Amino acid sequence: MSIMHLTKDNFDSITSSGLVLVDFWATWCGPCKTMAPIVEEIAEERTDIKVCKIDVDQEPELARQYRVMSIPTFLVFKDGEVVKRDMGVMSKDELEGLSV
């Protein structure tokens, strides 16, 4: 499955059901660029979760709502509720471990 890009308009409909990994990122963020290929790999390999990205510069309201203070920040939603949260550069195994 490909990565979905979330906005305030589609956020609730996409995160409201199932397991969703959300990457809060920005184009200027070095650590976010480091994580991008890993996030893409997970999106391609895992059919059991939705993998989404939110550009914090384009969607500052969502970043504020979920108290994203540094990026990259990863949130895992299960049926609309945040169940896990982590931030920074991590291995693929660590990031996948969030969504288990």
mmCIF file of N, CA, C and O in Angstrom:
data_model
loop_
_atom_site.group_PDB
_atom_site.id
_atom_site.type_symbol
_atom_site.label_atom_id
_atom_site.label_comp_id
_atom_site.label_asym_id
_atom_site.label_seq_id
_atom_site.Cartn_x
_atom_site.Cartn_y
_atom_site.Cartn_z
ATOM 1 N N MET A 1 0.848 -1.172 0.000
ATOM 2 C CA MET A 1 0.000 0.000 0.000
ATOM 3 C C MET A 1 0.900 1.243 0.000
ATOM 4 O O MET A 1 1.960 1.238 0.593
ATOM 5 N N SER A 2 0.448 2.272 -0.624
ATOM 6 C CA SER A 2 1.257 3.486 -0.664
ATOM 7 C C SER A 2 0.974 4.372 0.549
ATOM 8 O O SER A 2 -0.025 4.200 1.245
ATOM 9 N N ILE A 3 1.865 5.312 0.756
ATOM 10 C CA ILE A 3 1.719 6.253 1.866
ATOM 11 C C ILE A 3 0.586 7.217 1.556
ATOM 12 O O ILE A 3 0.480 7.732 0.441
ATOM 13 N N MET A 4 -0.246 7.467 2.544
ATOM 14 C CA MET A 4 -1.316 8.444 2.411
ATOM 15 C C MET A 4 -0.864 9.745 3.068
ATOM 16 O O MET A 4 -0.247 9.721 4.128
ATOM 17 N N HIS A 5 -1.176 10.855 2.447
ATOM 18 C CA HIS A 5 -0.843 12.156 3.009
ATOM 19 C C HIS A 5 -2.093 12.729 3.659
ATOM 20 O O HIS A 5 -3.121 12.894 3.001
ATOM 21 N N LEU A 6 -1.981 12.991 4.956
ATOM 22 C CA LEU A 6 -3.135 13.443 5.718
ATOM 23 C C LEU A 6 -3.209 14.960 5.795
ATOM 24 O O LEU A 6 -2.188 15.644 5.867
ATOM 25 N N THR A 7 -4.441 15.432 5.806
ATOM 26 C CA THR A 7 -4.742 16.839 6.034
ATOM 27 C C THR A 7 -5.835 16.896 7.092
ATOM 28 O O THR A 7 -6.413 15.855 7.440
ATOM 29 N N LYS A 8 -6.140 18.081 7.553
ATOM 30 C CA LYS A 8 -7.216 18.188 8.542
ATOM 31 C C LYS A 8 -8.542 17.722 7.959
ATOM 32 O O LYS A 8 -9.421 17.282 8.692
ATOM 33 N N ASP A 9 -8.676 17.772 6.636
ATOM 34 C CA ASP A 9 -9.932 17.368 5.997
ATOM 35 C C ASP A 9 -10.118 15.857 5.932
ATOM 36 O O ASP A 9 -11.247 15.373 5.998
ATOM 37 N N ASN A 10 -9.050 15.083 5.776
ATOM 38 C CA ASN A 10 -9.198 13.628 5.656
ATOM 39 C C ASN A 10 -8.695 12.861 6.883
ATOM 40 O O ASN A 10 -8.807 11.646 6.945
ATOM 41 N N PHE A 11 -8.146 13.562 7.855
ATOM 42 C CA PHE A 11 -7.518 12.921 9.009
ATOM 43 C C PHE A 11 -8.463 11.978 9.750
ATOM 44 O O PHE A 11 -8.150 10.801 9.960
ATOM 45 N N ASP A 12 -9.614 12.473 10.166
ATOM 46 C CA ASP A 12 -10.530 11.652 10.968
ATOM 47 C C ASP A 12 -11.027 10.432 10.215
ATOM 48 O O ASP A 12 -11.109 9.342 10.786
ATOM 49 N N SER A 13 -11.345 10.585 8.941
ATOM 50 C CA SER A 13 -11.886 9.448 8.190
ATOM 51 C C SER A 13 -10.841 8.340 8.009
ATOM 52 O O SER A 13 -11.180 7.164 8.003
ATOM 53 N N ILE A 14 -9.567 8.714 7.902
ATOM 54 C CA ILE A 14 -8.524 7.710 7.685
ATOM 55 C C ILE A 14 -8.061 7.077 8.996
ATOM 56 O O ILE A 14 -7.802 5.879 9.058
ATOM 57 N N THR A 15 -7.970 7.848 10.072
ATOM 58 C CA THR A 15 -7.459 7.304 11.335
ATOM 59 C C THR A 15 -8.539 6.678 12.211
ATOM 60 O O THR A 15 -8.228 6.108 13.244
ATOM 61 N N SER A 16 -9.791 6.761 11.813
ATOM 62 C CA SER A 16 -10.880 6.319 12.686
ATOM 63 C C SER A 16 -11.043 4.805 12.773
ATOM 64 O O SER A 16 -11.679 4.313 13.698
ATOM 65 N N SER A 17 -10.486 4.059 11.831
ATOM 66 C CA SER A 17 -10.649 2.604 11.908
ATOM 67 C C SER A 17 -9.345 1.898 11.551
ATOM 68 O O SER A 17 -8.571 2.373 10.725
ATOM 69 N N GLY A 18 -9.149 0.779 12.208
ATOM 70 C CA GLY A 18 -7.961 -0.020 11.954
ATOM 71 C C GLY A 18 -6.720 0.557 12.614
ATOM 72 O O GLY A 18 -6.789 1.445 13.459
ATOM 73 N N LEU A 19 -5.574 0.037 12.200
ATOM 74 C CA LEU A 19 -4.278 0.441 12.733
ATOM 75 C C LEU A 19 -3.627 1.405 11.746
ATOM 76 O O LEU A 19 -3.522 1.107 10.557
ATOM 77 N N VAL A 20 -3.199 2.574 12.255
ATOM 78 C CA VAL A 20 -2.646 3.623 11.393
ATOM 79 C C VAL A 20 -1.359 4.155 12.002
ATOM 80 O O VAL A 20 -1.344 4.592 13.155
ATOM 81 N N LEU A 21 -0.276 4.122 11.230
ATOM 82 C CA LEU A 21 1.003 4.714 11.626
ATOM 83 C C LEU A 21 1.091 6.083 10.970
ATOM 84 O O LEU A 21 1.002 6.186 9.741
ATOM 85 N N VAL A 22 1.246 7.133 11.779
ATOM 86 C CA VAL A 22 1.305 8.500 11.258
ATOM 87 C C VAL A 22 2.680 9.096 11.548
ATOM 88 O O VAL A 22 3.135 9.111 12.690
ATOM 89 N N ASP A 23 3.318 9.584 10.487
ATOM 90 C CA ASP A 23 4.633 10.210 10.551
ATOM 91 C C ASP A 23 4.441 11.727 10.430
ATOM 92 O O ASP A 23 4.020 12.214 9.382
ATOM 93 N N PHE A 24 4.710 12.466 11.511
ATOM 94 C CA PHE A 24 4.718 13.927 11.471
ATOM 95 C C PHE A 24 6.117 14.347 11.055
ATOM 96 O O PHE A 24 7.089 14.007 11.724
ATOM 97 N N TRP A 25 6.244 15.104 9.964
ATOM 98 C CA TRP A 25 7.539 15.399 9.364
ATOM 99 C C TRP A 25 7.525 16.787 8.735
ATOM 100 O O TRP A 25 6.497 17.460 8.716
ATOM 101 N N ALA A 26 8.672 17.204 8.190
ATOM 102 C CA ALA A 26 8.784 18.446 7.419
ATOM 103 C C ALA A 26 9.859 18.272 6.358
ATOM 104 O O ALA A 26 10.799 17.490 6.528
ATOM 105 N N THR A 27 9.730 19.015 5.283
ATOM 106 C CA THR A 27 10.667 18.886 4.166
ATOM 107 C C THR A 27 12.090 19.292 4.536
ATOM 108 O O THR A 27 13.047 18.775 3.979
ATOM 109 N N TRP A 28 12.244 20.206 5.492
ATOM 110 C CA TRP A 28 13.560 20.730 5.875
ATOM 111 C C TRP A 28 14.244 19.900 6.960
ATOM 112 O O TRP A 28 15.368 20.176 7.339
ATOM 113 N N CYS A 29 13.591 18.877 7.452
ATOM 114 C CA CYS A 29 14.059 18.102 8.615
ATOM 115 C C CYS A 29 14.988 16.958 8.184
ATOM 116 O O CYS A 29 14.552 16.011 7.520
ATOM 117 N N GLY A 30 16.260 17.047 8.573
ATOM 118 C CA GLY A 30 17.230 16.001 8.255
ATOM 119 C C GLY A 30 16.852 14.626 8.780
ATOM 120 O O GLY A 30 16.863 13.645 8.029
ATOM 121 N N PRO A 31 16.516 14.500 10.080
ATOM 122 C CA PRO A 31 16.109 13.191 10.587
ATOM 123 C C PRO A 31 14.863 12.636 9.882
ATOM 124 O O PRO A 31 14.731 11.426 9.711
ATOM 125 N N CYS A 32 13.970 13.519 9.450
ATOM 126 C CA CYS A 32 12.783 13.071 8.715
ATOM 127 C C CYS A 32 13.190 12.461 7.378
ATOM 128 O O CYS A 32 12.624 11.449 6.948
ATOM 129 N N LYS A 33 14.184 13.062 6.722
ATOM 130 C CA LYS A 33 14.677 12.526 5.456
ATOM 131 C C LYS A 33 15.337 11.170 5.663
ATOM 132 O O LYS A 33 15.245 10.288 4.813
ATOM 133 N N THR A 34 16.002 11.008 6.800
ATOM 134 C CA THR A 34 16.611 9.719 7.127
ATOM 135 C C THR A 34 15.545 8.642 7.287
ATOM 136 O O THR A 34 15.730 7.501 6.863
ATOM 137 N N MET A 35 14.420 9.006 7.899
ATOM 138 C CA MET A 35 13.348 8.041 8.166
ATOM 139 C C MET A 35 12.465 7.768 6.943
ATOM 140 O O MET A 35 11.798 6.739 6.892
ATOM 141 N N ALA A 36 12.453 8.652 5.970
ATOM 142 C CA ALA A 36 11.538 8.528 4.829
ATOM 143 C C ALA A 36 11.621 7.181 4.113
ATOM 144 O O ALA A 36 10.577 6.555 3.866
ATOM 145 N N PRO A 37 12.820 6.665 3.791
ATOM 146 C CA PRO A 37 12.865 5.358 3.101
ATOM 147 C C PRO A 37 12.335 4.220 3.970
ATOM 148 O O PRO A 37 11.733 3.272 3.461
ATOM 149 N N ILE A 38 12.539 4.313 5.251
ATOM 150 C CA ILE A 38 12.039 3.275 6.173
ATOM 151 C C ILE A 38 10.524 3.311 6.218
ATOM 152 O O ILE A 38 9.858 2.271 6.164
ATOM 153 N N VAL A 39 9.958 4.509 6.317
ATOM 154 C CA VAL A 39 8.501 4.657 6.324
ATOM 155 C C VAL A 39 7.923 4.126 5.018
ATOM 156 O O VAL A 39 6.905 3.415 5.018
ATOM 157 N N GLU A 40 8.567 4.430 3.895
ATOM 158 C CA GLU A 40 8.105 3.941 2.593
ATOM 159 C C GLU A 40 8.157 2.422 2.506
ATOM 160 O O GLU A 40 7.226 1.787 1.997
ATOM 161 N N GLU A 41 9.232 1.822 3.028
ATOM 162 C CA GLU A 41 9.339 0.353 3.038
ATOM 163 C C GLU A 41 8.202 -0.273 3.820
ATOM 164 O O GLU A 41 7.591 -1.254 3.379
ATOM 165 N N ILE A 42 7.934 0.271 4.986
ATOM 166 C CA ILE A 42 6.851 -0.270 5.815
ATOM 167 C C ILE A 42 5.517 -0.146 5.090
ATOM 168 O O ILE A 42 4.704 -1.071 5.100
ATOM 169 N N ALA A 43 5.288 0.990 4.432
ATOM 170 C CA ALA A 43 4.038 1.191 3.696
ATOM 171 C C ALA A 43 3.875 0.154 2.586
ATOM 172 O O ALA A 43 2.768 -0.338 2.343
ATOM 173 N N GLU A 44 4.972 -0.177 1.916
ATOM 174 C CA GLU A 44 4.920 -1.153 0.827
ATOM 175 C C GLU A 44 4.750 -2.581 1.332
ATOM 176 O O GLU A 44 4.060 -3.390 0.711
ATOM 177 N N GLU A 45 5.377 -2.902 2.456
ATOM 178 C CA GLU A 45 5.400 -4.282 2.944
ATOM 179 C C GLU A 45 4.218 -4.655 3.830
ATOM 180 O O GLU A 45 3.812 -5.817 3.845
ATOM 181 N N ARG A 46 3.695 -3.706 4.572
ATOM 182 C CA ARG A 46 2.651 -4.031 5.554
ATOM 183 C C ARG A 46 1.269 -3.706 5.004
ATOM 184 O O ARG A 46 0.938 -2.548 4.802
ATOM 185 N N THR A 47 0.494 -4.732 4.766
ATOM 186 C CA THR A 47 -0.867 -4.518 4.280
ATOM 187 C C THR A 47 -1.871 -4.437 5.425
ATOM 188 O O THR A 47 -3.025 -4.102 5.213
ATOM 189 N N ASP A 48 -1.408 -4.741 6.638
ATOM 190 C CA ASP A 48 -2.309 -4.754 7.792
ATOM 191 C C ASP A 48 -2.429 -3.393 8.477
ATOM 192 O O ASP A 48 -3.230 -3.236 9.394
ATOM 193 N N ILE A 49 -1.642 -2.410 8.035
ATOM 194 C CA ILE A 49 -1.721 -1.073 8.629
ATOM 195 C C ILE A 49 -1.732 -0.018 7.521
ATOM 196 O O ILE A 49 -1.224 -0.245 6.428
ATOM 197 N N LYS A 50 -2.330 1.117 7.843
ATOM 198 C CA LYS A 50 -2.252 2.276 6.954
ATOM 199 C C LYS A 50 -1.038 3.082 7.403
ATOM 200 O O LYS A 50 -0.837 3.279 8.601
ATOM 201 N N VAL A 51 -0.239 3.538 6.456
ATOM 202 C CA VAL A 51 0.928 4.368 6.765
ATOM 203 C C VAL A 51 0.668 5.745 6.171
ATOM 204 O O VAL A 51 0.380 5.876 4.976
ATOM 205 N N CYS A 52 0.755 6.759 7.034
ATOM 206 C CA CYS A 52 0.392 8.114 6.630
ATOM 207 C C CYS A 52 1.459 9.109 7.058
ATOM 208 O O CYS A 52 2.215 8.858 7.994
ATOM 209 N N LYS A 53 1.493 10.246 6.355
ATOM 210 C CA LYS A 53 2.426 11.313 6.686
ATOM 211 C C LYS A 53 1.649 12.620 6.831
ATOM 212 O O LYS A 53 0.685 12.843 6.106
ATOM 213 N N ILE A 54 2.115 13.443 7.758
ATOM 214 C CA ILE A 54 1.565 14.781 7.933
ATOM 215 C C ILE A 54 2.726 15.762 7.917
ATOM 216 O O ILE A 54 3.617 15.682 8.768
ATOM 217 N N ASP A 55 2.712 16.678 6.966
ATOM 218 C CA ASP A 55 3.708 17.745 6.897
ATOM 219 C C ASP A 55 3.303 18.803 7.924
ATOM 220 O O ASP A 55 2.262 19.446 7.781
ATOM 221 N N VAL A 56 4.113 18.963 8.962
ATOM 222 C CA VAL A 56 3.753 19.875 10.060
ATOM 223 C C VAL A 56 3.693 21.330 9.607
ATOM 224 O O VAL A 56 2.993 22.137 10.231
ATOM 225 N N ASP A 57 4.386 21.679 8.539
ATOM 226 C CA ASP A 57 4.316 23.048 8.024
ATOM 227 C C ASP A 57 3.005 23.293 7.280
ATOM 228 O O ASP A 57 2.492 24.408 7.283
ATOM 229 N N GLN A 58 2.477 22.256 6.656
ATOM 230 C CA GLN A 58 1.204 22.366 5.930
ATOM 231 C C GLN A 58 -0.003 22.184 6.843
ATOM 232 O O GLN A 58 -1.083 22.694 6.557
ATOM 233 N N GLU A 59 0.168 21.433 7.924
ATOM 234 C CA GLU A 59 -0.934 21.106 8.834
ATOM 235 C C GLU A 59 -0.561 21.407 10.290
ATOM 236 O O GLU A 59 -0.540 20.513 11.143
ATOM 237 N N PRO A 60 -0.273 22.672 10.606
ATOM 238 C CA PRO A 60 0.143 23.000 11.981
ATOM 239 C C PRO A 60 -0.930 22.726 13.030
ATOM 240 O O PRO A 60 -0.614 22.419 14.176
ATOM 241 N N GLU A 61 -2.206 22.782 12.635
ATOM 242 C CA GLU A 61 -3.279 22.506 13.593
ATOM 243 C C GLU A 61 -3.223 21.060 14.089
ATOM 244 O O GLU A 61 -3.410 20.806 15.279
ATOM 245 N N LEU A 62 -2.976 20.131 13.180
ATOM 246 C CA LEU A 62 -2.874 18.725 13.586
ATOM 247 C C LEU A 62 -1.646 18.502 14.461
ATOM 248 O O LEU A 62 -1.702 17.754 15.439
ATOM 249 N N ALA A 63 -0.543 19.158 14.114
ATOM 250 C CA ALA A 63 0.666 19.034 14.935
ATOM 251 C C ALA A 63 0.398 19.555 16.348
ATOM 252 O O ALA A 63 0.803 18.926 17.334
ATOM 253 N N ARG A 64 -0.284 20.670 16.461
ATOM 254 C CA ARG A 64 -0.620 21.218 17.785
ATOM 255 C C ARG A 64 -1.584 20.306 18.537
ATOM 256 O O ARG A 64 -1.420 20.055 19.728
ATOM 257 N N GLN A 65 -2.592 19.825 17.829
ATOM 258 C CA GLN A 65 -3.601 18.968 18.459
ATOM 259 C C GLN A 65 -2.975 17.732 19.099
ATOM 260 O O GLN A 65 -3.380 17.306 20.172
ATOM 261 N N TYR A 66 -1.951 17.176 18.437
ATOM 262 C CA TYR A 66 -1.304 15.964 18.945
ATOM 263 C C TYR A 66 0.018 16.255 19.646
ATOM 264 O O TYR A 66 0.808 15.359 19.883
ATOM 265 N N ARG A 67 0.224 17.517 19.981
ATOM 266 C CA ARG A 67 1.377 17.974 20.769
ATOM 267 C C ARG A 67 2.710 17.493 20.215
ATOM 268 O O ARG A 67 3.570 17.007 20.953
ATOM 269 N N VAL A 68 2.862 17.663 18.924
ATOM 270 C CA VAL A 68 4.112 17.320 18.264
ATOM 271 C C VAL A 68 5.060 18.487 18.466
ATOM 272 O O VAL A 68 4.850 19.570 17.936
ATOM 273 N N MET A 69 6.100 18.272 19.263
ATOM 274 C CA MET A 69 7.055 19.319 19.598
ATOM 275 C C MET A 69 8.370 19.175 18.853
ATOM 276 O O MET A 69 9.127 20.125 18.732
ATOM 277 N N SER A 70 8.691 17.975 18.396
ATOM 278 C CA SER A 70 9.886 17.753 17.589
ATOM 279 C C SER A 70 9.537 16.701 16.540
ATOM 280 O O SER A 70 8.593 15.930 16.704
ATOM 281 N N ILE A 71 10.307 16.720 15.471
ATOM 282 C CA ILE A 71 10.028 15.785 14.389
ATOM 283 C C ILE A 71 11.300 15.042 13.997
ATOM 284 O O ILE A 71 12.389 15.564 14.239
ATOM 285 N N PRO A 72 11.173 13.850 13.473
ATOM 286 C CA PRO A 72 9.918 13.162 13.221
ATOM 287 C C PRO A 72 9.282 12.629 14.514
ATOM 288 O O PRO A 72 9.988 12.210 15.431
ATOM 289 N N THR A 73 7.970 12.698 14.551
ATOM 290 C CA THR A 73 7.196 12.077 15.616
ATOM 291 C C THR A 73 6.274 11.064 14.964
ATOM 292 O O THR A 73 5.660 11.359 13.936
ATOM 293 N N PHE A 74 6.185 9.894 15.558
ATOM 294 C CA PHE A 74 5.359 8.815 15.037
ATOM 295 C C PHE A 74 4.259 8.499 16.038
ATOM 296 O O PHE A 74 4.544 8.249 17.213
ATOM 297 N N LEU A 75 3.025 8.518 15.573
ATOM 298 C CA LEU A 75 1.885 8.130 16.399
ATOM 299 C C LEU A 75 1.232 6.914 15.762
ATOM 300 O O LEU A 75 1.131 6.832 14.539
ATOM 301 N N VAL A 76 0.783 5.998 16.600
ATOM 302 C CA VAL A 76 0.024 4.853 16.121
ATOM 303 C C VAL A 76 -1.390 4.999 16.657
ATOM 304 O O VAL A 76 -1.600 5.156 17.866
ATOM 305 N N PHE A 77 -2.342 4.987 15.738
ATOM 306 C CA PHE A 77 -3.755 5.062 16.083
ATOM 307 C C PHE A 77 -4.375 3.689 15.922
ATOM 308 O O PHE A 77 -4.055 2.968 14.970
ATOM 309 N N LYS A 78 -5.243 3.345 16.841
ATOM 310 C CA LYS A 78 -6.040 2.134 16.704
ATOM 311 C C LYS A 78 -7.488 2.550 16.889
ATOM 312 O O LYS A 78 -7.863 3.060 17.959
ATOM 313 N N ASP A 79 -8.251 2.399 15.830
ATOM 314 C CA ASP A 79 -9.661 2.786 15.836
ATOM 315 C C ASP A 79 -9.861 4.210 16.352
ATOM 316 O O ASP A 79 -10.737 4.475 17.172
ATOM 317 N N GLY A 80 -9.024 5.123 15.888
ATOM 318 C CA GLY A 80 -9.181 6.539 16.192
ATOM 319 C C GLY A 80 -8.497 7.045 17.447
ATOM 320 O O GLY A 80 -8.466 8.243 17.692
ATOM 321 N N GLU A 81 -7.907 6.155 18.235
ATOM 322 C CA GLU A 81 -7.246 6.549 19.481
ATOM 323 C C GLU A 81 -5.735 6.342 19.377
ATOM 324 O O GLU A 81 -5.289 5.334 18.830
ATOM 325 N N VAL A 82 -4.962 7.276 19.923
ATOM 326 C CA VAL A 82 -3.507 7.121 19.948
ATOM 327 C C VAL A 82 -3.156 6.032 20.959
ATOM 328 O O VAL A 82 -3.541 6.120 22.128
ATOM 329 N N VAL A 83 -2.441 5.005 20.494
ATOM 330 C CA VAL A 83 -2.060 3.914 21.389
ATOM 331 C C VAL A 83 -0.556 3.861 21.635
ATOM 332 O O VAL A 83 -0.115 3.284 22.621
ATOM 333 N N LYS A 84 0.226 4.467 20.734
ATOM 334 C CA LYS A 84 1.681 4.512 20.927
ATOM 335 C C LYS A 84 2.222 5.783 20.312
ATOM 336 O O LYS A 84 1.639 6.343 19.382
ATOM 337 N N ARG A 85 3.374 6.210 20.843
ATOM 338 C CA ARG A 85 4.007 7.447 20.380
ATOM 339 C C ARG A 85 5.518 7.306 20.568
ATOM 340 O O ARG A 85 5.973 6.821 21.590
ATOM 341 N N ASP A 86 6.279 7.762 19.573
ATOM 342 C CA ASP A 86 7.736 7.799 19.693
ATOM 343 C C ASP A 86 8.245 8.876 18.747
ATOM 344 O O ASP A 86 7.493 9.369 17.898
ATOM 345 N N MET A 87 9.501 9.248 18.920
ATOM 346 C CA MET A 87 10.053 10.273 18.041
ATOM 347 C C MET A 87 11.517 10.020 17.763
ATOM 348 O O MET A 87 12.163 9.249 18.459
ATOM 349 N N GLY A 88 11.997 10.675 16.709
ATOM 350 C CA GLY A 88 13.404 10.598 16.364
ATOM 351 C C GLY A 88 13.716 9.507 15.368
ATOM 352 O O GLY A 88 12.841 8.798 14.888
ATOM 353 N N VAL A 89 15.002 9.392 15.067
ATOM 354 C CA VAL A 89 15.481 8.384 14.130
ATOM 355 C C VAL A 89 15.531 7.043 14.842
ATOM 356 O O VAL A 89 15.975 6.951 15.984
ATOM 357 N N MET A 90 15.050 6.021 14.159
ATOM 358 C CA MET A 90 15.057 4.667 14.725
ATOM 359 C C MET A 90 15.187 3.662 13.598
ATOM 360 O O MET A 90 15.045 4.008 12.430
ATOM 361 N N SER A 91 15.453 2.436 13.969
ATOM 362 C CA SER A 91 15.568 1.377 12.966
ATOM 363 C C SER A 91 14.187 0.979 12.453
ATOM 364 O O SER A 91 13.161 1.300 13.056
ATOM 365 N N LYS A 92 14.187 0.263 11.360
ATOM 366 C CA LYS A 92 12.932 -0.241 10.812
ATOM 367 C C LYS A 92 12.232 -1.135 11.827
ATOM 368 O O LYS A 92 11.014 -1.038 12.013
ATOM 369 N N ASP A 93 12.980 -2.002 12.488
ATOM 370 C CA ASP A 93 12.394 -2.894 13.496
ATOM 371 C C ASP A 93 11.744 -2.102 14.630
ATOM 372 O O ASP A 93 10.662 -2.451 15.102
ATOM 373 N N GLU A 94 12.425 -1.050 15.083
ATOM 374 C CA GLU A 94 11.857 -0.230 16.151
ATOM 375 C C GLU A 94 10.575 0.456 15.701
ATOM 376 O O GLU A 94 9.594 0.481 16.446
ATOM 377 N N LEU A 95 10.569 0.983 14.494
ATOM 378 C CA LEU A 95 9.374 1.665 14.002
ATOM 379 C C LEU A 95 8.237 0.674 13.790
ATOM 380 O O LEU A 95 7.109 0.936 14.182
ATOM 381 N N GLU A 96 8.546 -0.478 13.246
ATOM 382 C CA GLU A 96 7.504 -1.504 13.066
ATOM 383 C C GLU A 96 6.989 -1.984 14.416
ATOM 384 O O GLU A 96 5.814 -2.310 14.544
ATOM 385 N N GLY A 97 7.861 -2.018 15.400
ATOM 386 C CA GLY A 97 7.450 -2.422 16.745
ATOM 387 C C GLY A 97 6.387 -1.525 17.347
ATOM 388 O O GLY A 97 5.594 -1.960 18.183
ATOM 389 N N LEU A 98 6.354 -0.278 16.923
ATOM 390 C CA LEU A 98 5.307 0.626 17.394
ATOM 391 C C LEU A 98 3.932 0.189 16.919
ATOM 392 O O LEU A 98 2.941 0.397 17.591
ATOM 393 N N SER A 99 3.893 -0.401 15.727
ATOM 394 C CA SER A 99 2.596 -0.704 15.120
ATOM 395 C C SER A 99 2.153 -2.143 15.345
ATOM 396 O O SER A 99 1.335 -2.661 14.619
ATOM 397 N N VAL A 100 2.699 -2.789 16.357
ATOM 398 C CA VAL A 100 2.307 -4.167 16.667
ATOM 399 C C VAL A 100 1.305 -4.161 17.795
ATOM 400 O O VAL A 100 1.394 -3.413 18.716
#
